[in-house]
């Protein structure tokens, strides 16, 4: 384990803020059994369907992932029914809907562009989906075919959470950032976490049930691009704001390696956050077995509260 990408990243104290996968909307399909590195086309899901779903979601703001219950993965090729979830993560319009289906091809009837905009109508029409009545979902990446750290660290975490009675725990195919394993995505709010441990996951889920966000260990909200993720988290720390839905990234000016991000609060306050892209040094692998590199990092240079008049000027 000493030479794994996650161990090296932890030892080098690589920051996790601004590293979450980006998606306004997540679509999750239950698929038991083994997963390959590109799970939509290398699992017991029909690969032709997987390719069609990838094509349908492209450019829509929807990210598709497969999920399965924690534990031993029986080699079942055709589950009778599958759970399907869709979650929209943009603050102020957050929702999580659920359905079951015996025919996953019905997912091709979804309006992916509308789902990406936060309109769940086609999910109800195509699958009979309804608002999820349970608690939050805790998705732990466990796909060892993408990176061994996800299996070595993610699967024990998912199993421990499930064994301790935590509701809503699923294994998921890919959340990005293998070197931050075990990685977690919490829905419906879409905040991702790195180097997660069972007690912190329970704290995160307890907070989500109350509409609050745990900032410690947070990689960012998937609704925003990475500069926005870092900026929003920096504002949360600066003003000690934990309410899940009160901050939005309303504008991002500039381009790599420097951005000026405007973060707005529902109470009218606004902040200009300067974010710079740096390189993580010394070089380290971004995933196990890859060449040494210097992964991009989002460094917050400054946070400044401003008035609307100042922004207009």
PDB file of C-alpha atoms in Angstrom:
ATOM      1  CA  UNK A   1       0.000   0.000   0.000  1.00  0.00           C
ATOM      2  CA  UNK A   2       2.930   2.375   0.569  1.00  0.00           C
ATOM      3  CA  UNK A   3       3.333   3.057  -3.145  1.00  0.00           C
ATOM      4  CA  UNK A   4      -0.322   3.379  -4.087  1.00  0.00           C
ATOM      5  CA  UNK A   5      -1.512   6.653  -5.566  1.00  0.00           C
ATOM      6  CA  UNK A   6      -3.777   7.351  -2.585  1.00  0.00           C
ATOM      7  CA  UNK A   7      -1.036   6.716  -0.040  1.00  0.00           C
ATOM      8  CA  UNK A   8       1.379   9.019  -1.861  1.00  0.00           C
ATOM      9  CA  UNK A   9      -1.253  11.751  -2.192  1.00  0.00           C
ATOM     10  CA  UNK A  10      -2.042  11.527   1.515  1.00  0.00           C
ATOM     11  CA  UNK A  11       1.620  11.610   2.516  1.00  0.00           C
ATOM     12  CA  UNK A  12       2.204  14.667   0.314  1.00  0.00           C
ATOM     13  CA  UNK A  13      -0.893  16.339   1.843  1.00  0.00           C
ATOM     14  CA  UNK A  14      -2.370  17.088  -1.579  1.00  0.00           C
ATOM     15  CA  UNK A  15      -5.426  19.382  -1.158  1.00  0.00           C
ATOM     16  CA  UNK A  16      -8.779  17.925  -2.155  1.00  0.00           C
ATOM     17  CA  UNK A  17     -10.793  21.151  -2.692  1.00  0.00           C
ATOM     18  CA  UNK A  18     -11.734  21.766  -6.306  1.00  0.00           C
ATOM     19  CA  UNK A  19     -11.275  18.158  -7.454  1.00  0.00           C
ATOM     20  CA  UNK A  20     -14.857  16.829  -7.648  1.00  0.00           C
ATOM     21  CA  UNK A  21     -16.315  15.374 -10.816  1.00  0.00           C
ATOM     22  CA  UNK A  22     -18.572  17.894 -12.570  1.00  0.00           C
ATOM     23  CA  UNK A  23     -22.228  17.102 -13.228  1.00  0.00           C
ATOM     24  CA  UNK A  24     -25.354  19.139 -12.729  1.00  0.00           C
ATOM     25  CA  UNK A  25     -27.391  15.920 -12.749  1.00  0.00           C
ATOM     26  CA  UNK A  26     -26.478  12.351 -11.803  1.00  0.00           C
ATOM     27  CA  UNK A  27     -28.274   9.316 -13.278  1.00  0.00           C
ATOM     28  CA  UNK A  28     -27.617   6.067 -11.399  1.00  0.00           C
ATOM     29  CA  UNK A  29     -28.560   2.604 -12.645  1.00  0.00           C
ATOM     30  CA  UNK A  30     -28.308  -0.483 -10.456  1.00  0.00           C
ATOM     31  CA  UNK A  31     -26.087  -3.117 -12.053  1.00  0.00           C
ATOM     32  CA  UNK A  32     -24.938  -6.056  -9.877  1.00  0.00           C
ATOM     33  CA  UNK A  33     -21.970  -8.215 -10.717  1.00  0.00           C
ATOM     34  CA  UNK A  34     -18.470  -7.244 -11.868  1.00  0.00           C
ATOM     35  CA  UNK A  35     -17.569  -3.937 -13.471  1.00  0.00           C
ATOM     36  CA  UNK A  36     -14.812  -3.205 -15.942  1.00  0.00           C
ATOM     37  CA  UNK A  37     -12.785  -0.006 -16.151  1.00  0.00           C
ATOM     38  CA  UNK A  38     -15.442   1.593 -18.382  1.00  0.00           C
ATOM     39  CA  UNK A  39     -18.378   0.071 -16.610  1.00  0.00           C
ATOM     40  CA  UNK A  40     -21.185   1.239 -18.892  1.00  0.00           C
ATOM     41  CA  UNK A  41     -19.724  -0.906 -21.672  1.00  0.00           C
ATOM     42  CA  UNK A  42     -17.823  -3.492 -19.629  1.00  0.00           C
ATOM     43  CA  UNK A  43     -20.250  -4.981 -17.137  1.00  0.00           C
ATOM     44  CA  UNK A  44     -23.253  -7.255 -17.430  1.00  0.00           C
ATOM     45  CA  UNK A  45     -25.215  -4.324 -18.789  1.00  0.00           C
ATOM     46  CA  UNK A  46     -25.725  -4.708 -22.538  1.00  0.00           C
ATOM     47  CA  UNK A  47     -22.708  -2.831 -23.991  1.00  0.00           C
ATOM     48  CA  UNK A  48     -24.821  -1.537 -26.882  1.00  0.00           C
ATOM     49  CA  UNK A  49     -27.162   0.045 -24.344  1.00  0.00           C
ATOM     50  CA  UNK A  50     -24.179   1.439 -22.443  1.00  0.00           C
ATOM     51  CA  UNK A  51     -22.829   3.083 -25.600  1.00  0.00           C
ATOM     52  CA  UNK A  52     -26.257   4.500 -26.436  1.00  0.00           C
ATOM     53  CA  UNK A  53     -26.627   5.964 -22.940  1.00  0.00           C
ATOM     54  CA  UNK A  54     -23.161   7.539 -23.144  1.00  0.00           C
ATOM     55  CA  UNK A  55     -24.096   9.144 -26.470  1.00  0.00           C
ATOM     56  CA  UNK A  56     -27.465  10.359 -25.165  1.00  0.00           C
ATOM     57  CA  UNK A  57     -25.907  12.012 -22.116  1.00  0.00           C
ATOM     58  CA  UNK A  58     -23.021  13.691 -23.914  1.00  0.00           C
ATOM     59  CA  UNK A  59     -23.074  17.458 -23.493  1.00  0.00           C
ATOM     60  CA  UNK A  60     -26.300  17.373 -21.444  1.00  0.00           C
ATOM     61  CA  UNK A  61     -24.836  18.005 -17.993  1.00  0.00           C
ATOM     62  CA  UNK A  62     -25.931  14.500 -16.955  1.00  0.00           C
ATOM     63  CA  UNK A  63     -23.349  12.015 -15.674  1.00  0.00           C
ATOM     64  CA  UNK A  64     -24.294   8.324 -15.696  1.00  0.00           C
ATOM     65  CA  UNK A  65     -22.897   5.804 -13.238  1.00  0.00           C
ATOM     66  CA  UNK A  66     -23.676   2.236 -12.233  1.00  0.00           C
ATOM     67  CA  UNK A  67     -24.358   1.327  -8.618  1.00  0.00           C
ATOM     68  CA  UNK A  68     -24.636  -1.891  -6.628  1.00  0.00           C
ATOM     69  CA  UNK A  69     -25.280  -2.828  -3.020  1.00  0.00           C
ATOM     70  CA  UNK A  70     -22.202  -3.290  -0.811  1.00  0.00           C
ATOM     71  CA  UNK A  71     -20.985  -6.805  -0.181  1.00  0.00           C
ATOM     72  CA  UNK A  72     -20.104  -9.834  -2.278  1.00  0.00           C
ATOM     73  CA  UNK A  73     -21.080  -9.374  -5.904  1.00  0.00           C
ATOM     74  CA  UNK A  74     -22.833 -12.444  -7.189  1.00  0.00           C
ATOM     75  CA  UNK A  75     -22.329 -12.953 -10.910  1.00  0.00           C
ATOM     76  CA  UNK A  76     -25.960 -12.320 -11.822  1.00  0.00           C
ATOM     77  CA  UNK A  77     -26.354 -11.257 -15.423  1.00  0.00           C
ATOM     78  CA  UNK A  78     -30.005 -10.212 -15.475  1.00  0.00           C
ATOM     79  CA  UNK A  79     -31.486  -8.797 -12.270  1.00  0.00           C
ATOM     80  CA  UNK A  80     -35.284  -8.909 -12.314  1.00  0.00           C
ATOM     81  CA  UNK A  81     -35.640  -5.278 -11.319  1.00  0.00           C
ATOM     82  CA  UNK A  82     -33.166  -2.469 -10.936  1.00  0.00           C
ATOM     83  CA  UNK A  83     -33.204   0.677  -8.863  1.00  0.00           C
ATOM     84  CA  UNK A  84     -32.722   3.927 -10.783  1.00  0.00           C
ATOM     85  CA  UNK A  85     -31.998   7.339  -9.285  1.00  0.00           C
ATOM     86  CA  UNK A  86     -31.676  10.797 -10.783  1.00  0.00           C
ATOM     87  CA  UNK A  87     -30.453  13.791  -8.777  1.00  0.00           C
ATOM     88  CA  UNK A  88     -30.119  17.447  -9.728  1.00  0.00           C
ATOM     89  CA  UNK A  89     -27.455  19.221  -7.683  1.00  0.00           C
ATOM     90  CA  UNK A  90     -27.735  22.944  -8.487  1.00  0.00           C
ATOM     91  CA  UNK A  91     -28.408  24.851  -5.227  1.00  0.00           C
ATOM     92  CA  UNK A  92     -31.907  26.276  -5.076  1.00  0.00           C
ATOM     93  CA  UNK A  93     -33.188  23.503  -7.359  1.00  0.00           C
ATOM     94  CA  UNK A  94     -31.921  20.335  -5.688  1.00  0.00           C
ATOM     95  CA  UNK A  95     -33.973  17.160  -5.994  1.00  0.00           C
ATOM     96  CA  UNK A  96     -33.609  13.377  -5.918  1.00  0.00           C
ATOM     97  CA  UNK A  97     -36.077  11.051  -7.651  1.00  0.00           C
ATOM     98  CA  UNK A  98     -36.198   7.254  -7.713  1.00  0.00           C
ATOM     99  CA  UNK A  99     -37.761   4.472  -9.770  1.00  0.00           C
ATOM    100  CA  UNK A 100     -37.504   0.750 -10.408  1.00  0.00           C
ATOM    101  CA  UNK A 101     -37.413  -0.871 -13.819  1.00  0.00           C
ATOM    102  CA  UNK A 102     -37.142  -4.348 -15.300  1.00  0.00           C
ATOM    103  CA  UNK A 103     -36.143  -2.876 -18.680  1.00  0.00           C
ATOM    104  CA  UNK A 104     -33.074  -0.607 -18.529  1.00  0.00           C
ATOM    105  CA  UNK A 105     -33.508   0.265 -22.207  1.00  0.00           C
ATOM    106  CA  UNK A 106     -36.306   2.558 -21.069  1.00  0.00           C
ATOM    107  CA  UNK A 107     -33.583   4.946 -19.901  1.00  0.00           C
ATOM    108  CA  UNK A 108     -33.138   5.829 -23.580  1.00  0.00           C
ATOM    109  CA  UNK A 109     -36.597   7.442 -23.443  1.00  0.00           C
ATOM    110  CA  UNK A 110     -35.286  10.044 -21.009  1.00  0.00           C
ATOM    111  CA  UNK A 111     -34.853  13.648 -22.117  1.00  0.00           C
ATOM    112  CA  UNK A 112     -31.239  14.082 -21.073  1.00  0.00           C
ATOM    113  CA  UNK A 113     -31.074  17.769 -21.955  1.00  0.00           C
ATOM    114  CA  UNK A 114     -34.104  18.454 -19.753  1.00  0.00           C
ATOM    115  CA  UNK A 115     -32.655  16.408 -16.889  1.00  0.00           C
ATOM    116  CA  UNK A 116     -29.451  18.420 -17.153  1.00  0.00           C
ATOM    117  CA  UNK A 117     -31.519  21.610 -16.842  1.00  0.00           C
ATOM    118  CA  UNK A 118     -33.207  20.263 -13.724  1.00  0.00           C
ATOM    119  CA  UNK A 119     -36.511  19.169 -15.271  1.00  0.00           C
ATOM    120  CA  UNK A 120     -37.474  15.662 -14.058  1.00  0.00           C
ATOM    121  CA  UNK A 121     -40.625  15.195 -16.159  1.00  0.00           C
ATOM    122  CA  UNK A 122     -39.246  12.548 -18.524  1.00  0.00           C
ATOM    123  CA  UNK A 123     -38.039  10.463 -15.567  1.00  0.00           C
ATOM    124  CA  UNK A 124     -41.623  10.213 -14.355  1.00  0.00           C
ATOM    125  CA  UNK A 125     -42.971   9.532 -17.845  1.00  0.00           C
ATOM    126  CA  UNK A 126     -40.417   6.937 -18.927  1.00  0.00           C
ATOM    127  CA  UNK A 127     -39.851   5.119 -15.631  1.00  0.00           C
ATOM    128  CA  UNK A 128     -42.660   6.144 -13.289  1.00  0.00           C
ATOM    129  CA  UNK A 129     -40.119   7.979 -11.164  1.00  0.00           C
ATOM    130  CA  UNK A 130     -41.177   9.869  -8.065  1.00  0.00           C
ATOM    131  CA  UNK A 131     -39.403  11.981  -5.454  1.00  0.00           C
ATOM    132  CA  UNK A 132     -37.183   9.806  -3.293  1.00  0.00           C
ATOM    133  CA  UNK A 133     -38.802   9.330   0.112  1.00  0.00           C
ATOM    134  CA  UNK A 134     -35.760   8.031   1.962  1.00  0.00           C
ATOM    135  CA  UNK A 135     -32.675   9.774   3.252  1.00  0.00           C
ATOM    136  CA  UNK A 136     -29.574  10.851   1.345  1.00  0.00           C
ATOM    137  CA  UNK A 137     -27.516   8.514  -0.815  1.00  0.00           C
ATOM    138  CA  UNK A 138     -23.903   7.760   0.050  1.00  0.00           C
ATOM    139  CA  UNK A 139     -22.038   6.588  -3.049  1.00  0.00           C
ATOM    140  CA  UNK A 140     -18.608   5.063  -2.432  1.00  0.00           C
ATOM    141  CA  UNK A 141     -16.349   4.421  -5.416  1.00  0.00           C
ATOM    142  CA  UNK A 142     -15.222   0.765  -5.384  1.00  0.00           C
ATOM    143  CA  UNK A 143     -14.242   0.063  -9.002  1.00  0.00           C
ATOM    144  CA  UNK A 144     -10.872  -1.635  -8.693  1.00  0.00           C
ATOM    145  CA  UNK A 145     -10.687  -2.077 -12.470  1.00  0.00           C
ATOM    146  CA  UNK A 146     -10.205   1.681 -12.759  1.00  0.00           C
ATOM    147  CA  UNK A 147      -7.805   1.909  -9.838  1.00  0.00           C
ATOM    148  CA  UNK A 148      -6.914  -0.600  -7.157  1.00  0.00           C
ATOM    149  CA  UNK A 149      -7.203   2.042  -4.408  1.00  0.00           C
ATOM    150  CA  UNK A 150     -10.947   2.224  -5.044  1.00  0.00           C
ATOM    151  CA  UNK A 151     -11.279  -1.485  -4.273  1.00  0.00           C
ATOM    152  CA  UNK A 152      -8.709  -1.683  -1.476  1.00  0.00           C
ATOM    153  CA  UNK A 153     -10.118   1.326   0.388  1.00  0.00           C
ATOM    154  CA  UNK A 154     -13.609   1.905  -1.013  1.00  0.00           C
ATOM    155  CA  UNK A 155     -15.087  -1.574  -0.646  1.00  0.00           C
ATOM    156  CA  UNK A 156     -14.226  -1.935   3.065  1.00  0.00           C
ATOM    157  CA  UNK A 157     -15.689   1.522   3.724  1.00  0.00           C
ATOM    158  CA  UNK A 158     -18.948   0.720   1.926  1.00  0.00           C
ATOM    159  CA  UNK A 159     -19.185  -2.635   3.743  1.00  0.00           C
ATOM    160  CA  UNK A 160     -18.533  -1.042   7.138  1.00  0.00           C
ATOM    161  CA  UNK A 161     -21.184   1.611   6.561  1.00  0.00           C
ATOM    162  CA  UNK A 162     -23.764  -0.945   5.445  1.00  0.00           C
ATOM    163  CA  UNK A 163     -22.948  -3.290   8.337  1.00  0.00           C
ATOM    164  CA  UNK A 164     -23.404  -0.478  10.844  1.00  0.00           C
ATOM    165  CA  UNK A 165     -26.916   0.161   9.548  1.00  0.00           C
ATOM    166  CA  UNK A 166     -26.306   3.334   7.526  1.00  0.00           C
ATOM    167  CA  UNK A 167     -29.125   3.706   5.015  1.00  0.00           C
ATOM    168  CA  UNK A 168     -28.637   4.705   1.394  1.00  0.00           C
ATOM    169  CA  UNK A 169     -25.125   3.257   0.915  1.00  0.00           C
ATOM    170  CA  UNK A 170     -24.214   2.133  -2.602  1.00  0.00           C
ATOM    171  CA  UNK A 171     -21.028   1.213  -4.377  1.00  0.00           C
ATOM    172  CA  UNK A 172     -20.526   3.326  -7.509  1.00  0.00           C
ATOM    173  CA  UNK A 173     -18.407   2.864 -10.622  1.00  0.00           C
ATOM    174  CA  UNK A 174     -16.461   6.108 -10.838  1.00  0.00           C
ATOM    175  CA  UNK A 175     -16.188   9.455  -9.058  1.00  0.00           C
ATOM    176  CA  UNK A 176     -12.759  10.533 -10.322  1.00  0.00           C
ATOM    177  CA  UNK A 177      -9.736  11.305  -8.189  1.00  0.00           C
ATOM    178  CA  UNK A 178      -8.538   7.779  -7.390  1.00  0.00           C
ATOM    179  CA  UNK A 179      -5.649   9.233  -5.394  1.00  0.00           C
ATOM    180  CA  UNK A 180      -8.162  10.631  -2.884  1.00  0.00           C
ATOM    181  CA  UNK A 181      -9.643   7.175  -2.160  1.00  0.00           C
ATOM    182  CA  UNK A 182     -11.867   6.293  -0.531  1.00  0.00           C
ATOM    183  CA  UNK A 183     -14.037   8.792  -2.386  1.00  0.00           C
ATOM    184  CA  UNK A 184     -17.660   9.565  -1.618  1.00  0.00           C
ATOM    185  CA  UNK A 185     -20.489  11.418  -3.354  1.00  0.00           C
ATOM    186  CA  UNK A 186     -23.492  12.416  -1.264  1.00  0.00           C
ATOM    187  CA  UNK A 187     -26.801  13.042  -3.016  1.00  0.00           C
ATOM    188  CA  UNK A 188     -28.980  15.015  -3.449  1.00  0.00           C
ATOM    189  CA  UNK A 189     -26.674  18.002  -2.859  1.00  0.00           C
ATOM    190  CA  UNK A 190     -23.818  16.596  -4.926  1.00  0.00           C
ATOM    191  CA  UNK A 191     -20.917  17.287  -2.570  1.00  0.00           C
ATOM    192  CA  UNK A 192     -17.963  14.923  -2.958  1.00  0.00           C
ATOM    193  CA  UNK A 193     -15.439  13.912  -0.305  1.00  0.00           C
ATOM    194  CA  UNK A 194     -11.958  12.449  -0.329  1.00  0.00           C
ATOM    195  CA  UNK A 195     -10.060  10.205   2.084  1.00  0.00           C
ATOM    196  CA  UNK A 196     -13.402   9.366   3.658  1.00  0.00           C
ATOM    197  CA  UNK A 197     -13.736   7.370   6.869  1.00  0.00           C
ATOM    198  CA  UNK A 198     -16.865   5.781   8.289  1.00  0.00           C
ATOM    199  CA  UNK A 199     -17.305   8.266  11.143  1.00  0.00           C
ATOM    200  CA  UNK A 200     -16.931  11.254   8.799  1.00  0.00           C
ATOM    201  CA  UNK A 201     -19.375   9.765   6.286  1.00  0.00           C
ATOM    202  CA  UNK A 202     -21.933   9.386   9.062  1.00  0.00           C
ATOM    203  CA  UNK A 203     -21.343  13.031  10.009  1.00  0.00           C
ATOM    204  CA  UNK A 204     -21.800  14.088   6.377  1.00  0.00           C
ATOM    205  CA  UNK A 205     -25.061  12.161   6.043  1.00  0.00           C
ATOM    206  CA  UNK A 206     -26.357  13.476   9.360  1.00  0.00           C
ATOM    207  CA  UNK A 207     -25.649  17.000   8.123  1.00  0.00           C
ATOM    208  CA  UNK A 208     -27.360  16.410   4.774  1.00  0.00           C
ATOM    209  CA  UNK A 209     -30.490  15.217   6.569  1.00  0.00           C
ATOM    210  CA  UNK A 210     -30.582  18.680   8.174  1.00  0.00           C
ATOM    211  CA  UNK A 211     -29.710  20.490   4.937  1.00  0.00           C
ATOM    212  CA  UNK A 212     -26.156  21.240   6.016  1.00  0.00           C
ATOM    213  CA  UNK A 213     -22.733  20.627   4.499  1.00  0.00           C
ATOM    214  CA  UNK A 214     -19.575  19.325   6.156  1.00  0.00           C
ATOM    215  CA  UNK A 215     -16.663  21.289   4.691  1.00  0.00           C
ATOM    216  CA  UNK A 216     -13.807  19.227   6.118  1.00  0.00           C
ATOM    217  CA  UNK A 217     -12.538  16.755   3.510  1.00  0.00           C
ATOM    218  CA  UNK A 218     -14.909  18.174   0.874  1.00  0.00           C
ATOM    219  CA  UNK A 219     -13.776  18.103  -2.759  1.00  0.00           C
ATOM    220  CA  UNK A 220     -16.559  20.389  -3.942  1.00  0.00           C
ATOM    221  CA  UNK A 221     -20.097  20.488  -5.305  1.00  0.00           C
ATOM    222  CA  UNK A 222     -20.452  18.703  -8.642  1.00  0.00           C
ATOM    223  CA  UNK A 223     -22.763  21.430  -9.966  1.00  0.00           C
ATOM    224  CA  UNK A 224     -19.760  23.741 -10.473  1.00  0.00           C
ATOM    225  CA  UNK A 225     -16.621  23.561 -12.552  1.00  0.00           C
ATOM    226  CA  UNK A 226     -13.462  23.106 -10.509  1.00  0.00           C
ATOM    227  CA  UNK A 227     -12.554  26.783  -9.990  1.00  0.00           C
ATOM    228  CA  UNK A 228     -16.110  27.333  -8.749  1.00  0.00           C
ATOM    229  CA  UNK A 229     -15.897  24.334  -6.429  1.00  0.00           C
ATOM    230  CA  UNK A 230     -12.784  25.743  -4.763  1.00  0.00           C
ATOM    231  CA  UNK A 231     -14.268  29.250  -4.591  1.00  0.00           C
ATOM    232  CA  UNK A 232     -17.540  28.132  -3.010  1.00  0.00           C
ATOM    233  CA  UNK A 233     -15.740  26.078  -0.368  1.00  0.00           C
ATOM    234  CA  UNK A 234     -13.445  29.018   0.401  1.00  0.00           C
ATOM    235  CA  UNK A 235     -16.451  31.275   1.013  1.00  0.00           C
ATOM    236  CA  UNK A 236     -18.025  28.638   3.259  1.00  0.00           C
ATOM    237  CA  UNK A 237     -14.867  28.573   5.358  1.00  0.00           C
ATOM    238  CA  UNK A 238     -14.467  32.352   5.397  1.00  0.00           C
ATOM    239  CA  UNK A 239     -17.966  33.060   6.714  1.00  0.00           C
ATOM    240  CA  UNK A 240     -18.659  29.721   8.439  1.00  0.00           C
ATOM    241  CA  UNK A 241     -21.631  28.948   6.193  1.00  0.00           C
ATOM    242  CA  UNK A 242     -22.952  25.381   6.311  1.00  0.00           C
ATOM    243  CA  UNK A 243     -26.450  25.692   4.817  1.00  0.00           C
ATOM    244  CA  UNK A 244     -26.466  23.481   1.729  1.00  0.00           C
ATOM    245  CA  UNK A 245     -28.488  25.655  -0.640  1.00  0.00           C
ATOM    246  CA  UNK A 246     -27.610  29.278   0.080  1.00  0.00           C
ATOM    247  CA  UNK A 247     -24.473  29.696  -2.060  1.00  0.00           C
ATOM    248  CA  UNK A 248     -24.249  29.725  -5.848  1.00  0.00           C
ATOM    249  CA  UNK A 249     -21.436  30.276  -8.296  1.00  0.00           C
ATOM    250  CA  UNK A 250     -22.976  32.961 -10.514  1.00  0.00           C
ATOM    251  CA  UNK A 251     -20.025  33.962 -12.663  1.00  0.00           C
ATOM    252  CA  UNK A 252     -16.548  32.777 -13.570  1.00  0.00           C
ATOM    253  CA  UNK A 253     -14.217  35.138 -15.442  1.00  0.00           C
ATOM    254  CA  UNK A 254     -10.814  34.278 -16.823  1.00  0.00           C
ATOM    255  CA  UNK A 255      -9.201  31.070 -17.976  1.00  0.00           C
ATOM    256  CA  UNK A 256      -6.516  28.707 -16.771  1.00  0.00           C
ATOM    257  CA  UNK A 257      -4.353  29.335 -14.875  1.00  0.00           C
ATOM    258  CA  UNK A 258      -6.319  32.148 -13.164  1.00  0.00           C
ATOM    259  CA  UNK A 259      -9.996  32.868 -12.593  1.00  0.00           C
ATOM    260  CA  UNK A 260     -12.151  35.376 -10.744  1.00  0.00           C
ATOM    261  CA  UNK A 261     -15.225  33.608  -9.421  1.00  0.00           C
ATOM    262  CA  UNK A 262     -18.329  35.380  -8.121  1.00  0.00           C
ATOM    263  CA  UNK A 263     -20.146  33.512  -5.348  1.00  0.00           C
ATOM    264  CA  UNK A 264     -23.585  34.774  -4.288  1.00  0.00           C
ATOM    265  CA  UNK A 265     -25.573  34.162  -1.102  1.00  0.00           C
ATOM    266  CA  UNK A 266     -29.360  34.045  -1.049  1.00  0.00           C
ATOM    267  CA  UNK A 267     -29.290  36.918   1.474  1.00  0.00           C
ATOM    268  CA  UNK A 268     -27.726  39.224  -1.157  1.00  0.00           C
ATOM    269  CA  UNK A 269     -24.069  39.063  -0.153  1.00  0.00           C
ATOM    270  CA  UNK A 270     -21.473  38.415  -2.841  1.00  0.00           C
ATOM    271  CA  UNK A 271     -17.798  37.561  -2.896  1.00  0.00           C
ATOM    272  CA  UNK A 272     -15.081  37.734  -5.509  1.00  0.00           C
ATOM    273  CA  UNK A 273     -12.773  34.761  -5.157  1.00  0.00           C
ATOM    274  CA  UNK A 274      -9.451  34.625  -6.960  1.00  0.00           C
ATOM    275  CA  UNK A 275      -8.486  31.080  -7.901  1.00  0.00           C
ATOM    276  CA  UNK A 276      -5.164  30.051  -9.419  1.00  0.00           C
ATOM    277  CA  UNK A 277      -4.329  26.732 -11.007  1.00  0.00           C
ATOM    278  CA  UNK A 278      -1.107  25.309  -9.670  1.00  0.00           C
ATOM    279  CA  UNK A 279       0.816  22.074 -10.139  1.00  0.00           C
ATOM    280  CA  UNK A 280       1.087  19.517  -7.372  1.00  0.00           C
ATOM    281  CA  UNK A 281       4.748  18.956  -6.535  1.00  0.00           C
ATOM    282  CA  UNK A 282       6.753  16.817  -6.200  1.00  0.00           C
ATOM    283  CA  UNK A 283       5.444  14.690  -9.101  1.00  0.00           C
ATOM    284  CA  UNK A 284       3.229  11.754  -8.194  1.00  0.00           C
ATOM    285  CA  UNK A 285       0.999   9.300 -10.112  1.00  0.00           C
ATOM    286  CA  UNK A 286      -2.597  10.424 -10.623  1.00  0.00           C
ATOM    287  CA  UNK A 287      -3.623   6.765 -10.454  1.00  0.00           C
ATOM    288  CA  UNK A 288      -1.903   3.513  -9.628  1.00  0.00           C
ATOM    289  CA  UNK A 289       0.422   2.392 -12.391  1.00  0.00           C
ATOM    290  CA  UNK A 290       0.385   5.711 -14.252  1.00  0.00           C
ATOM    291  CA  UNK A 291       3.462   7.798 -14.989  1.00  0.00           C
ATOM    292  CA  UNK A 292       4.561  10.467 -12.546  1.00  0.00           C
ATOM    293  CA  UNK A 293       2.841  13.786 -13.131  1.00  0.00           C
ATOM    294  CA  UNK A 294       1.923  17.061 -11.482  1.00  0.00           C
ATOM    295  CA  UNK A 295      -1.882  17.057 -11.128  1.00  0.00           C
ATOM    296  CA  UNK A 296      -3.572  20.443 -11.366  1.00  0.00           C
ATOM    297  CA  UNK A 297      -4.672  21.958  -8.066  1.00  0.00           C
ATOM    298  CA  UNK A 298      -7.028  24.851  -7.370  1.00  0.00           C
ATOM    299  CA  UNK A 299      -5.439  27.377  -5.012  1.00  0.00           C
ATOM    300  CA  UNK A 300      -7.603  30.161  -3.590  1.00  0.00           C
ATOM    301  CA  UNK A 301      -5.538  33.351  -3.618  1.00  0.00           C
ATOM    302  CA  UNK A 302      -8.098  35.679  -2.053  1.00  0.00           C
ATOM    303  CA  UNK A 303     -11.714  36.045  -0.924  1.00  0.00           C
ATOM    304  CA  UNK A 304     -13.254  39.522  -0.937  1.00  0.00           C
ATOM    305  CA  UNK A 305     -16.829  40.484  -0.114  1.00  0.00           C
ATOM    306  CA  UNK A 306     -18.193  43.073  -2.557  1.00  0.00           C
ATOM    307  CA  UNK A 307     -21.358  45.071  -3.102  1.00  0.00           C
ATOM    308  CA  UNK A 308     -23.525  44.849  -6.205  1.00  0.00           C
ATOM    309  CA  UNK A 309     -22.572  48.448  -6.979  1.00  0.00           C
ATOM    310  CA  UNK A 310     -18.906  47.491  -6.956  1.00  0.00           C
ATOM    311  CA  UNK A 311     -19.564  44.565  -9.279  1.00  0.00           C
ATOM    312  CA  UNK A 312     -21.510  46.792 -11.671  1.00  0.00           C
ATOM    313  CA  UNK A 313     -18.695  49.315 -11.680  1.00  0.00           C
TER     314      UNK A 313
END
